[in-house]
Amino acid sequence: MFELVEHTAAINKQLARYGVRFGIYKNNEFHEQLFPFDTIPRVIPADEFDFLEKGLIQRVNALNAFLADIYSEKKILKDGIVPEEFVYSSSGYLPQCEGIVPPAGIFSHISGIDLVQAETGEWYILEDNLRIPSGASYPLIARELTRRVCPDVFYVNKIRDNRNYGELLRETMEAVNCGGIRVILTPGRYNAAFFEHSYLAEKTDSILAMPQDLYVEDNVVYYRSYDGKPQRVGVIYRRISDEYLDPLTFLPESVIGVPHLMDAYKAGNVAIMNTPGNGVADDKGIYYFVPKMIQYYLNEEPILKNAPTYLPMYEEDKAYVLENLEKLVIKDVAEAGGYGVIFGRDLNAENLQEMKDLICREPRRFIAQEIIYFKDLTTMENGAAVERKADLRAFVLTGKTTKVWASGLTRFSRNPESFVVNSSQGGGFKDTWVLSR
Amino acid sequence: MGAISLEKSQQMYWLGRYTERVFTTLQAYNILFDETVDERQVLYDKFCHAMGIPDVYGSQAAFFENFLFDAKDNSSVVSSLERAFDNAVVLRDEISSESLSYIHLAIDQMQAARTSKERLLDLQVVMDYLYAFWGSVDDRADSEVCRNLMKCGRYVERMDLYVRLRFSHAEVERAYYKLRGRIGKTGLLYQEEKLDYIGECIVTEEALNENRQKALSCLAQLFS
């Protein structure tokens, strides 16, 4: 696979040609950046992927069961497995979604599960993304282009083809389609992930729609067609945050969104994927309870492990965190995208004390985790092979069944000192090869 | 899936117009530039006047540089190319990634031409990419509406520029009949009498020379 390295420039040129970019805002200005691609892939052997696949399916099925329960009977709260305050104080919990049963009972259709492999080789779940996880399009198009440049590498290595993501996504959309066209709803071209929105619309043969293209009449969603003949919409893969989906239900001051969309959804006339309100299950605090959910809903032992996590709202955990802060990583549960992540070892004595005071004042705001020493991946930098931290976002799709895409987005840090791999913080990406034997 | 929103229909139309504008102004630029081989000084200000754009350049050298590459100049070729991109990038699902890639290539090539020692040859490649783009859309866009709207935009822009820049009568006439044949297929509401009148304005070379402004005025009011 190292034969790919000499083609790095050619492949990145191809990626630029196809507009593989992500947007970031700096000083209130929108900039589009190329997402640096490293040709050396992450390679997952077949048996290791089989193990991950089982664990990921199990986890996502439990998370779906949790969401179904939280917005209906709340048995898990009544049985004291998850403390109520963790649910009701979560910004991802939306009371407006209480009692709504989504089409086919599926809440998280596309789950982006972030994993890391420790130096020991053991995999840990780092976080669950059940709202609008992005990133599948990057390895998808990178594979397409890399195959053109180095066909022999793919022939020799027997890699599972990942180019079926569009098909898997379309199947997932069709599994919940309430009768109508498929739409991918984007806030617009200045969204950070607009490339992905438009690319997935192409790959799933769906309509790429902006909020103003949709309207609701008699609890049915229509696409505003230029010829005056409205098209009924059966499923919306929305890439807009919950709070901007419908100004009449969520943020009234929002100028985007589709008025009455939630009414159509409640009436069962349209599927929204992922379902609004999923944020309650991918909250960094709720993460702690996912292994318990697996035991509770599936009566199984968790196959994949969480990173060892402490919740300062529990006195015992708080005492441990305060005692060991310098060797832990602290995460603000309200932040995402690599922001709000603080390594205790990077703080001086004064800042360490400030952090401890903050944790004591707002224990629900933070979680603390043992630092997982990631297995470094070889990456090319200025013509030299270097070792860099990397994670893996696996994509798990739930339609008629739950399936794991045999690939994933491997993001790596370009800063040798950093564990933060997010593209918004300067990281690059790799393809993820799953071997077929 | 067949449905096209009003906004997308407009984007297709303007994508056609902007790509044609880049192509045709590059053609005209080549002709003007060629005249400097013999004349050294050409009347670039007349070119600006004919195009209907302000002469903000101040000198021939500035014109030949900035009319191509100044992104802050709304009349420049690169500005038109960027506007083409703005419309194309939101139409990926309709025109295909492959087609969109030719616009990316044209933009990159335009940047390369700026520092090239063989500028006109590099600009020729920009035009080649636009040909490839149009061909790709024609071949790959499933929606006939999409193809018709884009072509209609192209032919409106072509008519406008050909009349302004005094392309030959035969070329203007050919552009007119292409527009005439396409506009009815778009489903757009347009003023048929204006289209007919444009035909009268260009019926002969003499008529064209006498009625350029009238033809342009009717063209501008075609969809009003």
XYZ file of C-alpha atoms in Angstrom, chain A residues 55-203:
149
model
C -20.143 -4.237 18.702
C -21.301 -1.271 16.654
C -24.600 -2.876 15.674
C -25.205 -3.773 19.295
C -24.439 -0.228 20.462
C -26.595 1.500 17.857
C -29.517 -0.848 18.478
C -29.312 -0.042 22.186
C -29.118 3.689 21.491
C -32.187 3.444 19.257
C -34.008 1.564 22.020
C -32.970 4.265 24.499
C -34.336 7.039 22.288
C -37.605 5.186 21.758
C -37.910 4.734 25.519
C -36.933 8.293 26.505
C -39.538 9.862 24.264
C -42.253 7.453 25.424
C -42.376 5.309 28.558
C -39.018 6.250 30.123
C -38.596 2.845 31.711
C -34.844 3.299 31.979
C -35.376 6.364 34.137
C -38.043 4.706 36.250
C -35.753 1.746 36.814
C -32.965 4.096 37.909
C -30.452 2.998 35.309
C -29.966 6.533 33.971
C -30.537 9.467 36.344
C -33.412 11.670 35.236
C -31.419 14.872 35.545
C -28.999 13.631 32.886
C -31.794 13.421 30.400
C -33.815 16.474 31.280
C -30.839 18.786 31.683
C -29.334 17.691 28.381
C -29.544 20.345 25.673
C -30.211 17.498 23.251
C -33.434 16.483 24.978
C -36.369 18.075 23.157
C -39.696 18.008 25.016
C -41.359 18.855 21.693
C -40.549 15.311 20.569
C -42.320 13.612 23.462
C -44.695 10.899 22.325
C -43.704 10.987 18.668
C -43.078 7.577 17.144
C -41.018 8.005 13.977
C -41.669 5.910 10.852
C -40.566 2.282 11.398
C -39.692 3.266 14.973
C -36.157 4.253 13.962
C -34.548 7.264 15.617
C -30.918 7.102 14.593
C -30.729 6.119 10.943
C -27.156 7.216 10.374
C -24.954 6.903 13.426
C -21.378 8.118 13.381
C -19.536 6.263 16.111
C -16.059 7.562 16.909
C -13.541 4.957 17.995
C -9.869 4.893 18.792
C -7.495 2.006 18.860
C -5.212 2.035 21.857
C -1.532 1.158 21.679
C -2.545 -2.231 23.090
C -4.655 -2.828 19.975
C -7.904 -2.634 21.921
C -10.688 -0.482 20.462
C -12.581 2.082 22.566
C -15.651 4.075 21.760
C -14.872 7.757 22.114
C -18.267 9.227 21.330
C -21.556 8.623 19.576
C -22.879 11.044 16.973
C -26.580 10.506 16.410
C -27.669 13.867 15.103
C -26.060 14.704 11.766
C -22.742 12.881 11.688
C -20.714 13.893 8.685
C -17.687 12.541 6.884
C -18.705 9.437 4.897
C -18.315 11.210 1.581
C -14.570 11.753 2.037
C -13.358 8.140 2.085
C -16.045 7.353 -0.472
C -14.698 9.704 -3.108
C -11.069 9.151 -2.069
C -11.471 5.412 -2.763
C -13.008 6.112 -6.138
C -10.058 8.273 -7.139
C -7.347 6.148 -5.539
C -8.540 3.089 -7.441
C -8.034 4.985 -10.675
C -4.468 5.849 -9.773
C -3.352 2.524 -8.309
C -5.624 -0.289 -9.518
C -3.039 -2.986 -8.739
C -2.926 -2.097 -5.059
C -6.627 -2.825 -4.766
C -6.391 -6.032 -6.728
C -3.548 -7.403 -4.627
C -4.840 -6.366 -1.210
C -8.423 -7.699 -1.446
C -10.134 -4.737 0.124
C -13.866 -4.629 0.674
C -15.445 -2.182 -1.724
C -16.803 0.858 0.101
C -18.423 2.460 -2.917
C -21.853 1.151 -1.898
C -22.425 3.901 0.668
C -24.856 5.754 -1.612
C -26.819 2.557 -2.104
C -26.876 1.814 1.635
C -28.039 5.323 2.378
C -30.746 5.160 -0.251
C -31.981 1.847 1.186
C -32.034 3.444 4.622
C -34.062 6.364 3.317
C -36.459 4.064 1.507
C -36.975 1.943 4.634
C -38.743 4.888 6.284
C -40.101 6.693 3.232
C -43.706 7.711 3.893
C -44.520 7.953 0.201
C -42.858 10.636 -1.858
C -39.546 11.873 -3.133
C -36.281 11.602 -1.198
C -34.758 14.893 -0.156
C -31.437 15.846 1.371
C -32.041 19.085 3.202
C -29.055 21.418 3.414
C -28.867 24.834 5.034
C -26.960 25.977 1.950
C -23.613 26.145 0.256
C -21.943 28.021 3.099
C -22.412 25.120 5.465
C -19.150 23.450 6.511
C -20.244 20.110 5.051
C -21.936 21.344 1.881
C -19.724 19.230 -0.340
C -20.998 16.151 1.453
C -24.642 17.190 1.223
C -24.466 17.703 -2.518
C -22.330 14.624 -3.134
C -24.649 12.333 -1.176
C -27.657 13.762 -3.001
C -25.974 12.748 -6.229
C -25.007 9.311 -4.928
